[in-house]
Short mmCIF file of C-alpha atoms and ligand atoms in Angstrom, two decimals:
data_model
loop_
_atom_site.label_atom_id
_atom_site.label_comp_id
_atom_site.label_asym_id
_atom_site.label_seq_id
_atom_site.Cartn_x
_atom_site.Cartn_y
_atom_site.Cartn_z
CA UNK A 1 7.55 48.42 -4.82
CA UNK A 2 7.21 52.27 -4.67
CA UNK A 3 10.51 52.91 -6.62
CA UNK A 4 9.39 51.04 -9.42
CA UNK A 5 8.30 53.35 -12.16
CA UNK A 6 6.44 50.53 -14.09
CA UNK A 7 3.92 49.95 -11.05
CA UNK A 8 0.55 49.39 -12.86
CA UNK A 9 1.72 50.05 -16.20
CA UNK A 10 3.46 48.35 -19.23
CA UNK A 11 6.75 49.07 -20.65
CA UNK A 12 6.52 49.41 -24.36
CA UNK A 13 9.06 51.28 -26.85
CA UNK A 14 10.82 52.93 -23.47
CA UNK A 15 7.87 54.33 -21.87
CA UNK A 16 5.73 53.18 -19.00
CA UNK A 17 2.08 53.28 -20.36
CA UNK A 18 -1.30 52.13 -19.29
CA UNK A 19 -2.80 48.97 -20.85
CA UNK A 20 -4.98 49.69 -23.70
CA UNK A 21 -7.83 48.05 -21.72
CA UNK A 22 -7.27 50.80 -19.14
CA UNK A 23 -7.75 48.12 -16.57
CA UNK A 24 -5.30 47.12 -13.74
CA UNK A 25 -5.43 44.07 -11.20
CA UNK A 26 -4.19 43.82 -7.62
CA UNK A 27 -0.63 42.31 -6.89
CA UNK A 28 -0.95 40.49 -3.47
CA UNK A 29 1.38 39.28 -1.07
CA UNK A 30 0.76 35.79 -0.86
CA UNK A 31 1.45 34.85 2.88
CA UNK A 32 -0.83 37.70 4.23
CA UNK A 33 -3.16 38.41 1.11
CA UNK A 34 -2.28 42.22 1.24
CA UNK A 35 -2.49 44.37 -1.65
CA UNK A 36 1.20 45.56 -2.59
CA UNK A 37 0.89 47.05 -5.80
CA UNK A 38 -0.94 46.79 -9.24
CA UNK A 39 -0.16 45.58 -12.68
CA UNK A 40 -1.89 46.48 -16.07
CA UNK A 41 -4.12 44.14 -17.70
CA UNK A 42 -2.49 43.84 -20.85
CA UNK A 43 -4.25 42.42 -24.22
CA UNK A 44 -3.84 41.80 -27.91
CA UNK A 45 -3.39 45.51 -29.03
CA UNK A 46 -0.70 46.15 -26.40
CA UNK A 47 1.42 43.20 -27.61
CA UNK A 48 0.91 44.37 -31.10
CA UNK A 49 2.52 47.42 -30.06
CA UNK A 50 5.11 45.79 -28.19
CA UNK A 51 6.15 43.63 -31.16
CA UNK A 52 6.12 46.52 -33.49
CA UNK A 53 8.65 48.56 -31.19
CA UNK A 54 10.90 45.47 -30.85
CA UNK A 55 10.77 44.91 -34.75
CA UNK A 56 11.87 48.51 -35.38
CA UNK A 57 14.30 48.57 -32.31
CA UNK A 58 16.19 45.36 -33.74
CA UNK A 59 18.22 46.47 -36.59
CA UNK A 60 19.85 49.17 -34.54
CA UNK A 61 20.46 47.15 -31.24
CA UNK A 62 22.01 44.21 -33.43
CA UNK A 63 24.07 46.94 -35.14
CA UNK A 64 25.68 48.12 -31.92
CA UNK A 65 29.20 46.60 -31.21
CA UNK A 66 29.48 43.47 -28.88
CA UNK A 67 31.16 45.67 -26.03
CA UNK A 68 28.29 48.36 -26.36
CA UNK A 69 25.69 45.75 -25.95
CA UNK A 70 27.60 44.08 -23.17
CA UNK A 71 27.87 47.70 -21.32
CA UNK A 72 24.01 48.12 -21.44
CA UNK A 73 23.84 44.55 -19.95
CA UNK A 74 26.12 45.37 -17.06
CA UNK A 75 24.29 48.54 -16.22
CA UNK A 76 20.92 46.69 -16.13
CA UNK A 77 22.56 44.13 -13.77
CA UNK A 78 23.88 47.16 -11.74
CA UNK A 79 20.43 48.43 -10.97
CA UNK A 80 19.53 44.89 -9.88
CA UNK A 81 22.58 45.02 -7.71
CA UNK A 82 21.78 48.38 -6.39
CA UNK A 83 18.26 47.29 -5.53
CA UNK A 84 19.05 43.78 -4.44
CA UNK A 85 17.61 43.90 -0.97
CA UNK A 86 14.36 45.38 -2.04
CA UNK A 87 13.96 42.97 -5.12
CA UNK A 88 14.69 40.00 -2.96
CA UNK A 89 11.89 40.98 -0.43
CA UNK A 90 9.58 41.94 -3.43
CA UNK A 91 10.22 38.01 -4.73
CA UNK A 92 9.60 37.05 -1.09
CA UNK A 93 6.16 38.61 -1.00
CA UNK A 94 5.07 37.83 -4.49
CA UNK A 95 6.20 34.25 -4.72
CA UNK A 96 5.96 33.24 -1.08
CA UNK A 97 9.49 31.93 -1.03
CA UNK A 98 11.95 32.19 1.95
CA UNK A 99 14.89 34.68 1.92
CA UNK A 100 17.52 32.16 0.61
CA UNK A 101 15.12 31.23 -2.42
CA UNK A 102 14.50 35.13 -3.36
CA UNK A 103 18.31 35.57 -2.96
CA UNK A 104 19.01 32.64 -5.22
CA UNK A 105 16.48 34.29 -7.82
CA UNK A 106 17.74 37.57 -7.83
CA UNK A 107 21.64 36.63 -7.63
CA UNK A 108 21.35 34.30 -10.40
CA UNK A 109 19.43 36.92 -12.63
CA UNK A 110 22.51 39.31 -11.94
CA UNK A 111 25.02 36.62 -12.40
CA UNK A 112 23.13 35.80 -15.79
CA UNK A 113 23.39 39.48 -17.10
CA UNK A 114 27.21 39.13 -16.30
CA UNK A 115 27.90 35.88 -17.99
CA UNK A 116 25.90 37.14 -21.16
CA UNK A 117 27.79 40.31 -21.33
CA UNK A 118 31.02 38.34 -21.63
CA UNK A 119 29.95 35.48 -23.98
CA UNK A 120 28.77 37.96 -26.55
CA UNK A 121 32.47 38.83 -27.15
CA UNK A 122 33.25 35.14 -27.13
CA UNK A 123 31.07 33.56 -29.39
CA UNK A 124 31.08 35.53 -32.52
CA UNK A 125 31.39 32.66 -34.83
CA UNK A 126 33.88 30.14 -35.95
CA UNK A 127 36.23 29.44 -38.81
CA UNK A 128 35.19 26.14 -40.38
CA UNK A 129 37.51 23.75 -42.11
CA UNK A 130 37.32 24.47 -46.00
CA UNK A 131 36.03 22.01 -48.23
CA UNK A 132 38.90 22.90 -50.97
CA UNK A 133 42.12 24.33 -50.57
CA UNK A 134 42.29 28.13 -51.11
CA UNK A 135 39.00 28.64 -49.66
CA UNK A 136 37.90 30.35 -46.50
CA UNK A 137 34.66 29.33 -44.69
CA UNK A 138 33.22 31.28 -41.91
CA UNK A 139 30.17 30.73 -39.67
CA UNK A 140 28.86 34.10 -37.93
CA UNK A 141 26.62 34.28 -35.28
CA UNK A 142 23.44 36.46 -36.08
CA UNK A 143 20.53 37.43 -33.92
CA UNK A 144 17.19 35.71 -34.55
CA UNK A 145 15.40 38.84 -34.40
CA UNK A 146 12.50 39.48 -32.32
CA UNK A 147 12.00 37.30 -29.27
CA UNK A 148 8.79 36.60 -27.42
CA UNK A 149 8.99 35.24 -23.74
CA UNK A 150 6.04 33.92 -21.62
CA UNK A 151 7.31 32.99 -18.01
CA UNK A 152 6.06 31.40 -15.12
CA UNK A 153 5.46 32.56 -11.47
CA UNK A 154 7.89 30.18 -9.45
CA UNK A 155 11.24 31.71 -10.24
CA UNK A 156 9.94 34.83 -12.18
CA UNK A 157 13.11 36.93 -12.46
CA UNK A 158 15.63 34.40 -13.21
CA UNK A 159 13.62 32.38 -15.72
CA UNK A 160 12.94 35.38 -17.78
CA UNK A 161 16.84 36.57 -17.20
CA UNK A 162 17.89 33.11 -18.80
CA UNK A 163 16.51 34.34 -21.96
CA UNK A 164 16.41 38.03 -21.84
CA UNK A 165 20.16 38.23 -20.94
CA UNK A 166 21.56 36.21 -23.81
CA UNK A 167 18.91 37.09 -26.14
CA UNK A 168 19.84 40.80 -25.77
CA UNK A 169 23.52 40.31 -25.77
CA UNK A 170 23.26 38.62 -29.17
CA UNK A 171 21.38 41.42 -30.61
CA UNK A 172 17.81 40.56 -30.25
CA UNK A 173 14.91 42.69 -29.00
CA UNK A 174 12.39 41.33 -26.33
CA UNK A 175 8.82 41.30 -25.58
CA UNK A 176 8.19 39.66 -22.10
CA UNK A 177 4.88 38.37 -20.55
CA UNK A 178 5.39 37.54 -17.04
CA UNK A 179 3.23 35.33 -15.10
CA UNK A 180 0.05 37.39 -13.75
CA UNK A 181 0.83 35.86 -10.16
CA UNK A 182 4.27 37.72 -10.18
CA UNK A 183 4.11 40.63 -12.48
CA UNK A 184 6.43 42.79 -10.52
CA UNK A 185 9.42 40.59 -9.67
CA UNK A 186 9.12 38.85 -13.10
CA UNK A 187 8.42 41.82 -15.14
CA UNK A 188 8.10 45.45 -13.99
CA UNK A 189 11.24 45.32 -12.05
CA UNK A 190 13.05 44.21 -15.18
CA UNK A 191 11.41 47.06 -17.11
CA UNK A 192 12.57 49.49 -14.43
CA UNK A 193 16.14 47.94 -14.55
CA UNK A 194 16.34 48.20 -18.53
CA UNK A 195 14.99 51.88 -18.37
CA UNK A 196 17.45 52.85 -15.78
CA UNK A 197 20.25 51.13 -17.87
CA UNK A 198 19.29 53.23 -20.80
CA UNK A 199 18.38 50.60 -23.29
CA UNK A 200 17.12 52.13 -26.52
CA UNK A 201 13.45 52.42 -26.78
CA UNK A 202 11.91 49.00 -27.98
CA UNK A 203 14.68 46.78 -27.30
CA UNK A 204 13.30 45.53 -23.89
CA UNK A 205 9.42 45.59 -23.40
CA UNK A 206 7.19 44.08 -20.94
CA UNK A 207 3.42 43.39 -21.14
CA UNK A 208 1.86 42.14 -18.03
CA UNK A 209 -1.74 40.51 -18.37
CA UNK A 210 -3.45 37.11 -18.40
CA UNK A 211 -2.52 34.16 -20.24
CA UNK A 212 -5.62 34.09 -22.44
CA UNK A 213 -5.42 37.73 -22.98
CA UNK A 214 -1.59 38.70 -23.29
CA UNK A 215 0.07 35.27 -23.28
CA UNK A 216 -1.98 33.82 -26.28
CA UNK A 217 -1.90 36.70 -28.51
CA UNK A 218 2.20 36.97 -27.99
CA UNK A 219 2.41 32.95 -28.60
CA UNK A 220 0.79 33.46 -31.68
CA UNK A 221 2.12 36.59 -33.00
CA UNK A 222 3.48 36.58 -36.90
CA UNK A 223 5.88 39.26 -36.14
CA UNK A 224 8.10 37.25 -33.87
CA UNK A 225 11.10 35.30 -34.82
CA UNK A 226 11.11 33.02 -31.92
CA UNK A 227 8.63 32.31 -28.85
CA UNK A 228 10.45 30.88 -25.58
CA UNK A 229 7.88 29.59 -23.24
CA UNK A 230 8.46 28.18 -19.71
CA UNK A 231 5.54 26.93 -18.12
CA UNK A 232 3.03 24.18 -17.93
CA UNK A 233 2.63 21.08 -20.41
CA UNK A 234 -0.96 21.96 -21.11
CA UNK A 235 -0.26 25.40 -22.15
CA UNK A 236 2.96 24.15 -23.92
CA UNK A 237 1.16 21.75 -25.87
CA UNK A 238 -1.41 24.01 -27.11
CA UNK A 239 1.53 26.65 -28.17
CA UNK A 240 3.13 23.87 -30.06
CA UNK A 241 0.07 22.96 -31.86
CA UNK A 242 -0.70 26.10 -33.12
CA UNK A 243 2.86 26.68 -34.06
CA UNK A 244 3.13 23.68 -35.96
CA UNK A 245 0.38 24.65 -38.13
CA UNK A 246 2.06 27.93 -39.08
CA UNK A 247 5.76 26.59 -38.96
CA UNK A 248 6.74 29.06 -36.35
CA UNK A 249 9.87 28.77 -34.26
CA UNK A 250 9.26 27.92 -30.56
CA UNK A 251 11.43 26.94 -27.56
CA UNK A 252 9.35 25.00 -24.72
CA UNK A 253 10.61 24.45 -21.23
CA UNK A 254 7.96 22.58 -19.28
CA UNK A 255 7.35 20.41 -16.41
CA UNK A 256 7.32 16.65 -15.70
CA UNK A 257 7.25 14.11 -12.96
CA UNK A 258 11.05 13.79 -11.44
CA UNK A 259 11.96 10.96 -9.80
CA UNK A 260 14.41 10.41 -6.66
CA UNK A 261 15.71 7.08 -6.78
CA UNK A 262 16.84 5.36 -3.58
CA UNK A 263 19.07 2.16 -4.17
CA UNK A 264 19.71 -0.59 -1.66
CA UNK A 265 23.39 0.49 -0.81
CA UNK A 266 22.04 4.06 -0.26
CA UNK A 267 23.28 6.14 2.60
CA UNK A 268 19.59 6.59 3.85
CA UNK A 269 20.13 9.54 6.48
CA UNK A 270 21.69 11.62 3.42
CA UNK A 271 19.06 10.53 1.02
CA UNK A 272 16.12 11.72 3.34
CA UNK A 273 17.94 15.17 3.85
CA UNK A 274 18.37 15.65 0.28
CA UNK A 275 14.73 14.70 -0.25
CA UNK A 276 13.62 17.78 2.04
CA UNK A 277 15.54 19.81 -0.61
CA UNK A 278 14.27 17.91 -3.76
CA UNK A 279 10.69 17.75 -2.83
CA UNK A 280 10.07 20.62 -0.26
CA UNK A 281 12.26 23.62 -1.32
CA UNK A 282 9.96 26.40 -2.13
CA UNK A 283 7.03 24.22 -1.18
CA UNK A 284 7.90 21.83 -4.00
CA UNK A 285 6.71 24.27 -6.77
CA UNK A 286 9.98 24.00 -8.89
CA UNK A 287 10.19 22.41 -12.26
CA UNK A 288 12.83 20.20 -11.03
CA UNK A 289 11.32 19.27 -7.58
CA UNK A 290 11.25 15.45 -7.29
CA UNK A 291 7.67 14.31 -7.67
CA UNK A 292 8.32 10.42 -7.07
CA UNK A 293 10.32 8.44 -4.61
CA UNK A 294 11.19 5.15 -5.79
CA UNK A 295 13.00 3.11 -3.32
CA UNK A 296 14.32 -0.34 -3.13
CA UNK A 297 12.71 -2.38 -0.62
CA UNK A 298 15.40 -3.14 1.77
CA UNK A 299 15.78 0.32 2.72
CA UNK A 300 12.33 1.22 2.43
CA UNK A 301 11.18 1.36 5.90
CA UNK A 302 14.24 3.11 7.10
CA UNK A 303 13.76 5.97 4.23
CA UNK A 304 10.35 6.49 5.23
CA UNK A 305 11.06 6.88 8.92
CA UNK A 306 13.92 9.23 7.94
CA UNK A 307 11.88 11.48 5.60
CA UNK A 308 8.75 11.50 8.01
CA UNK A 309 10.82 12.70 10.94
CA UNK A 310 12.32 15.64 8.96
CA UNK A 311 9.25 16.56 7.26
CA UNK A 312 7.25 16.63 10.24
CA UNK A 313 9.81 18.85 12.24
CA UNK A 314 9.80 21.54 9.67
CA UNK A 315 8.28 25.04 10.22
CA UNK A 316 5.44 26.37 7.70
CA UNK A 317 4.82 30.10 7.96
CA UNK A 318 5.47 33.64 6.87
CA UNK A 319 8.61 33.55 4.65
CA UNK A 320 10.03 36.59 6.44
CA UNK A 321 9.81 34.71 9.82
CA UNK A 322 13.65 33.30 9.79
CA UNK A 323 12.44 30.13 11.33
CA UNK A 324 10.16 29.41 8.36
CA UNK A 325 11.26 26.60 6.01
CA UNK A 326 7.95 26.55 3.97
CA UNK A 327 6.00 29.42 2.87
CA UNK A 328 2.50 29.61 1.48
CA UNK A 329 1.54 27.85 -1.72
CA UNK A 330 1.36 30.48 -4.58
CA UNK A 331 -2.54 30.44 -4.62
CA UNK A 332 -5.91 28.47 -3.80
CA UNK A 333 -5.97 26.96 -7.24
CA UNK A 334 -2.64 25.43 -6.27
CA UNK A 335 -3.47 24.11 -2.98
CA UNK A 336 -6.69 22.60 -4.62
CA UNK A 337 -4.72 21.02 -7.33
CA UNK A 338 -2.36 19.38 -4.64
CA UNK A 339 -5.03 18.41 -2.05
CA UNK A 340 -7.91 17.57 -4.17
CA UNK A 341 -6.71 16.53 -7.42
CA UNK A 342 -3.35 14.52 -5.93
CA UNK A 343 -3.36 13.61 -2.24
CA UNK A 344 -7.29 12.88 -1.48
CA UNK A 345 -7.41 10.65 -4.61
CA UNK A 346 -4.30 8.82 -3.86
CA UNK A 347 -5.43 8.33 -0.33
CA UNK A 348 -8.58 6.83 -1.66
CA UNK A 349 -6.66 4.59 -3.80
CA UNK A 350 -4.73 3.23 -0.76
CA UNK A 351 -1.42 5.32 -0.15
CA UNK A 352 -0.90 5.87 3.51
CA UNK A 353 -0.67 9.13 5.11
CA UNK A 354 2.79 9.49 7.46
CA UNK A 355 2.52 13.07 8.18
CA UNK A 356 0.86 16.18 6.80
CA UNK A 357 -1.93 16.05 4.39
CA UNK A 358 -3.57 19.03 5.71
CA UNK A 359 -3.51 22.81 5.32
CA UNK A 360 -4.52 26.17 6.72
CA UNK A 361 -5.36 28.38 3.69
CA UNK A 362 -2.25 28.52 1.40
CA UNK A 363 -0.22 26.78 4.16
CA UNK A 364 0.45 23.31 3.36
CA UNK A 365 2.10 20.91 5.64
CA UNK A 366 4.88 18.88 4.17
CA UNK A 367 3.24 15.71 3.35
CA UNK A 368 4.65 11.90 3.21
CA UNK A 369 2.54 9.23 1.39
CA UNK A 370 3.63 5.60 1.60
CA UNK A 371 2.34 2.70 -0.21
CA UNK A 372 1.97 4.84 -3.49
CA UNK A 373 1.55 2.61 -6.62
CA UNK A 374 2.12 3.94 -10.12
CA UNK A 375 -1.57 4.11 -10.86
CA UNK A 376 -2.17 6.83 -8.42
CA UNK A 377 -1.92 10.79 -9.38
CA UNK A 378 0.70 11.10 -6.67
CA UNK A 379 2.89 8.96 -8.93
CA UNK A 380 1.72 10.22 -12.40
CA UNK A 381 1.17 13.89 -12.05
CA UNK A 382 3.72 16.54 -11.58
CA UNK A 383 2.74 17.85 -7.84
CA UNK A 384 4.03 21.00 -7.62
CA UNK A 385 3.56 20.96 -3.82
CA UNK A 386 5.41 19.93 -0.59
CA UNK A 387 4.40 16.25 -1.04
CA UNK A 388 6.82 13.30 -0.89
CA UNK A 389 5.21 10.08 -2.55
CA UNK A 390 7.03 6.83 -1.90
CA UNK A 391 6.87 3.81 -4.09
CA UNK A 392 8.91 0.68 -3.23
CA UNK A 393 10.36 -1.58 -6.02
CA UNK A 394 12.42 -4.73 -5.51
CA UNK A 395 15.45 -4.06 -7.99
CA UNK A 396 17.34 -1.41 -9.54
CA UNK A 397 16.33 -2.59 -13.03
CA UNK A 398 12.54 -1.98 -11.73
CA UNK A 399 13.67 1.51 -10.51
CA UNK A 400 14.96 2.38 -13.76
CA UNK A 401 11.99 1.06 -15.49
CA UNK A 402 9.59 2.95 -13.36
CA UNK A 403 11.57 6.18 -13.59
CA UNK A 404 11.81 6.17 -17.42
CA UNK A 405 8.10 5.72 -17.87
CA UNK A 406 7.21 9.33 -17.55
CA UNK A 407 8.25 12.84 -18.85
CA UNK A 408 10.97 14.27 -16.39
CA UNK A 409 13.33 16.87 -16.32
CA UNK A 410 15.80 15.97 -13.50
CA UNK A 411 16.47 12.75 -11.44
CA UNK A 412 18.36 11.88 -8.50
CA UNK A 413 20.13 8.65 -7.36
CA UNK A 414 21.31 7.47 -4.16
CA UNK A 415 24.05 4.91 -3.85
CA UNK A 416 27.09 4.43 -1.98
CA UNK A 417 29.05 3.24 -5.14
CA UNK A 418 29.63 6.30 -7.44
CA UNK A 419 30.30 4.12 -10.35
CA UNK A 420 26.95 2.27 -9.99
CA UNK A 421 25.40 5.66 -9.86
CA UNK A 422 27.05 6.80 -12.76
CA UNK A 423 25.64 3.65 -14.52
CA UNK A 424 22.15 4.19 -13.45
CA UNK A 425 22.38 7.90 -14.52
CA UNK A 426 23.51 6.92 -17.88
CA UNK A 427 20.16 4.75 -17.89
CA UNK A 428 17.88 7.57 -17.03
CA UNK A 429 16.15 9.65 -19.62
CA UNK A 430 16.22 13.22 -17.94
CA UNK A 431 18.21 16.11 -18.89
CA UNK A 432 19.85 16.35 -15.55
CA UNK A 433 20.89 13.57 -13.09
CA UNK A 434 22.49 14.10 -9.73
CA UNK A 435 23.91 11.03 -7.89
CA UNK A 436 23.89 11.56 -4.11
CA UNK A 437 22.37 15.09 -4.16
CA UNK A 438 19.10 16.95 -4.45
CA UNK A 439 18.29 19.02 -7.53
CA UNK A 440 20.47 21.78 -9.49
CA UNK A 441 23.48 22.44 -6.93
CA UNK A 442 26.04 22.16 -9.71
CA UNK A 443 25.27 25.38 -11.36
CA UNK A 444 23.98 23.37 -14.65
CA UNK A 445 20.71 25.54 -14.45
CA UNK A 446 22.40 28.42 -16.32
CA UNK A 447 23.51 26.30 -19.13
CA UNK A 448 20.41 26.71 -21.35
CA UNK A 449 20.64 24.25 -24.15
CA UNK A 450 21.41 25.35 -27.78
CA UNK A 451 20.52 23.13 -30.73
CA UNK A 452 22.21 20.09 -29.35
CA UNK A 453 20.97 17.32 -26.77
CA UNK A 454 23.07 17.18 -23.68
CA UNK A 455 22.68 15.46 -20.37
CA UNK A 456 24.41 16.92 -17.21
CA UNK A 457 25.42 14.29 -14.54
CA UNK A 458 26.56 15.59 -11.08
CA UNK A 459 28.41 13.01 -8.73
CA UNK A 460 28.65 14.29 -5.01
CA UNK A 461 30.59 12.34 -2.64
CA UNK A 462 29.66 14.54 0.33
CA UNK A 463 26.92 16.72 0.82
CA UNK A 464 28.28 20.04 0.02
CA UNK A 465 26.47 23.45 1.53
CA UNK A 466 23.54 21.47 2.88
CA UNK A 467 21.37 23.88 4.63
CA UNK A 468 20.80 22.80 8.11
CA UNK A 469 17.13 22.53 7.96
CA UNK A 470 17.54 19.57 5.74
CA UNK A 471 19.42 17.60 8.27
CA UNK A 472 17.86 15.49 10.93
CA UNK A 473 15.97 17.07 13.88
CA UNK A 474 18.18 17.15 16.74
CA UNK A 475 16.36 14.52 18.56
CA UNK A 476 16.94 11.99 15.75
CA UNK A 477 19.86 9.58 16.16
CA UNK A 478 21.50 9.08 12.79
P1 NAD B 501 1.23 28.22 -16.91
O1 NAD B 501 1.36 27.46 -18.23
O2 NAD B 501 -0.10 28.03 -16.37
O3 NAD B 501 1.62 29.71 -17.02
C1 NAD B 501 2.84 30.22 -17.53
C2 NAD B 501 2.91 31.30 -18.41
O4 NAD B 501 1.98 31.03 -19.43
C3 NAD B 501 2.19 32.29 -17.68
O5 NAD B 501 2.83 33.63 -17.82
C4 NAD B 501 0.89 32.44 -17.97
O6 NAD B 501 0.17 33.72 -17.89
C5 NAD B 501 0.94 32.00 -19.62
N1 NAD B 501 -0.19 31.46 -20.17
C6 NAD B 501 -1.33 30.77 -19.53
N2 NAD B 501 -2.30 30.28 -20.30
C7 NAD B 501 -1.61 30.59 -21.56
C8 NAD B 501 -2.11 30.78 -22.82
N3 NAD B 501 -3.38 29.98 -23.20
N4 NAD B 501 -1.40 31.09 -24.12
C9 NAD B 501 -0.24 31.73 -23.72
N5 NAD B 501 0.18 31.87 -22.25
C10 NAD B 501 -0.36 31.44 -21.41
O7 NAD B 501 2.36 27.55 -15.85
P2 NAD B 501 2.70 28.06 -14.33
O8 NAD B 501 1.71 27.62 -13.28
O9 NAD B 501 2.84 29.49 -14.50
O10 NAD B 501 3.79 27.26 -13.95
C11 NAD B 501 4.13 26.20 -13.56
C12 NAD B 501 4.43 25.27 -14.74
O11 NAD B 501 5.71 25.55 -15.27
C13 NAD B 501 4.97 23.62 -14.07
O12 NAD B 501 4.28 22.69 -14.89
C14 NAD B 501 6.66 23.67 -14.03
O13 NAD B 501 6.94 22.48 -14.01
C15 NAD B 501 6.84 24.55 -15.44
N6 NAD B 501 7.99 25.26 -15.32
C16 NAD B 501 9.16 24.54 -16.04
C17 NAD B 501 10.35 25.04 -15.75
C18 NAD B 501 11.34 24.95 -16.71
O14 NAD B 501 12.51 25.47 -16.76
N7 NAD B 501 11.26 23.73 -17.56
C19 NAD B 501 10.75 26.16 -14.98
C20 NAD B 501 9.49 26.68 -14.07
C21 NAD B 501 8.42 26.02 -14.38
#
C-alpha cells in the first residue's frame, strides 16, 4: 500500500523504525502470489522497546479526559474512512477474501472506534448501595495499563480493533503483534492511522514478525498488564500454561468445532442456504464457521441434496472477479491441513464425497462429505476450510448430546418452531446460538464479554439480507 508510511517498518514510540534484526519479509497477494509490500521481522528486542514505550506513555494517556481520548479515536476512525477503498482492497489482497468480506472487516473496525469513543464517556463507574447509612460507595473504571495484543490473519483489522479501540478509549496503551500473513491490514495500516490521528508517542505500537520470534516474547513479557490473544487453541494453550506459572493476566479467544444442527421440522432449503454462509463464507476460515452439520435422519437426504447443489454451483477464483464467491485459502499450509489432515483421512475412514474434494493451488473447491461419523477428523477438528461434513442422528436429544461433546464458539439450530429452537439453544454450550440463521448476523460480535459469562441467542423468523449467492441455483426447484 504506497500511502502507508509503515511499509516494511515497525511503529514504536510514535516513529516508523526498522526491526532490530534489520530484516524484512515479503507481503504476498494470496490469489496471485505477487509481492505487494514488505514487513519488518521484529523480535524480542523490538518487543522490549515497544512495551517500554507503552509503559512510559500510559500515565499521560490515562490522564487525558475521556472526551480528549474520544477525539483521538474519532480521528483514528476518520483516517480509516478516508482510506476505506484502499484498505478494503488491501484486505482482499492479503486475506484472499471477497469484497463484501473486506468491507465488513474495515467497516466493523470503523464502527468499533466510533462505539468506543462514545462508551468511554458512559462507563466511568457506578454509585453502589452503601452498606451503612451515611456512607457513599463508588466504583471507578480504571485502565489496566499496558495491553499486549496478538491477532490472527482471518479478520486481521477488526479482530485487532475490537481490543485496540476499547483498550485505548479507557486509558490503556497497546503493543500489537499482527499475524505474519496479514501484517499490513492487521498492523501497518493501523499504525498509519494512529500516526495520522496524532496519538501521543508510545500509546499505540505495532511490532510485526513471526509467532515464535515476536509473538512469544510479547506473550511472556513481564511489562504487560494484560495479554489479549486471538488465534489457535494450540498457541492459546501454550500461552495459558506459561501465564499460569507466572500469575499473569491473559484473555484468550480461540477456535472450536462449531455445529450446525438441522432438526426434523426444519425448512431444509433455508438451512441449506444458511449452510453456505456458515461453512463457506471466506472459504470457511472463520472462528465461528460451522465445522460439523448434525442432521436428523428424516430430512438428511433432502439436506444433502440441497447443500450439494448449492456448493457445486459456487464460483472459486480471484476475489477481485465480482462473480467469485470463494477466493484462495490463506496458505499452502492451510490447504494441506484441510486436504491431507481432514478430508483425505475422513474419506479413508468411510465418508462419502458428494462434491469438491479437490484444489488448484490455494483454490479449494467447496466440499460436501456425507456419512461422517464422530470418530472422523472432519467431525472432531476445527476445519478452517470450505467443507460441509454431514453427520446423521435419529433424535433431537442425540443432536444436542453430539453437539455438546466438543469445544465450540457458535451453533445454529434449524426448526420451524421458534420455541423449540429456543429450548435447544438453551441446552447448547456455545457462547452464541442462532435459530434459523447462519453465524453472527445479529451484531453480537461487537459485544466482547467482560468479566461475566453471557450467551447470545438470535432468533430469525425470515432470512434477512441473505446474499444472492447463498440461495438455490436458478435451475433448482425449491
Ligand atoms: P495462530 O495461533 O497460528 O496465530 C495467531 C497469532 O499468534 C499470530 O499473530 C501468530 O503469529 C501468533 N503466534 C503463533 N505462534 C505463537 C507463539 N508460539 N507465541 C505467541 N504468538 C504466536 O492462529 P491463526 O492460524 O492465525 O488463526 C486461526 C485460529 O484462530 C483458528 O483456530 C481460529 O478459530 C482462531 N480464531 C479465533 C477467533 C475468536 O474470536 N475466537 C477469531 C479468529 C480466529
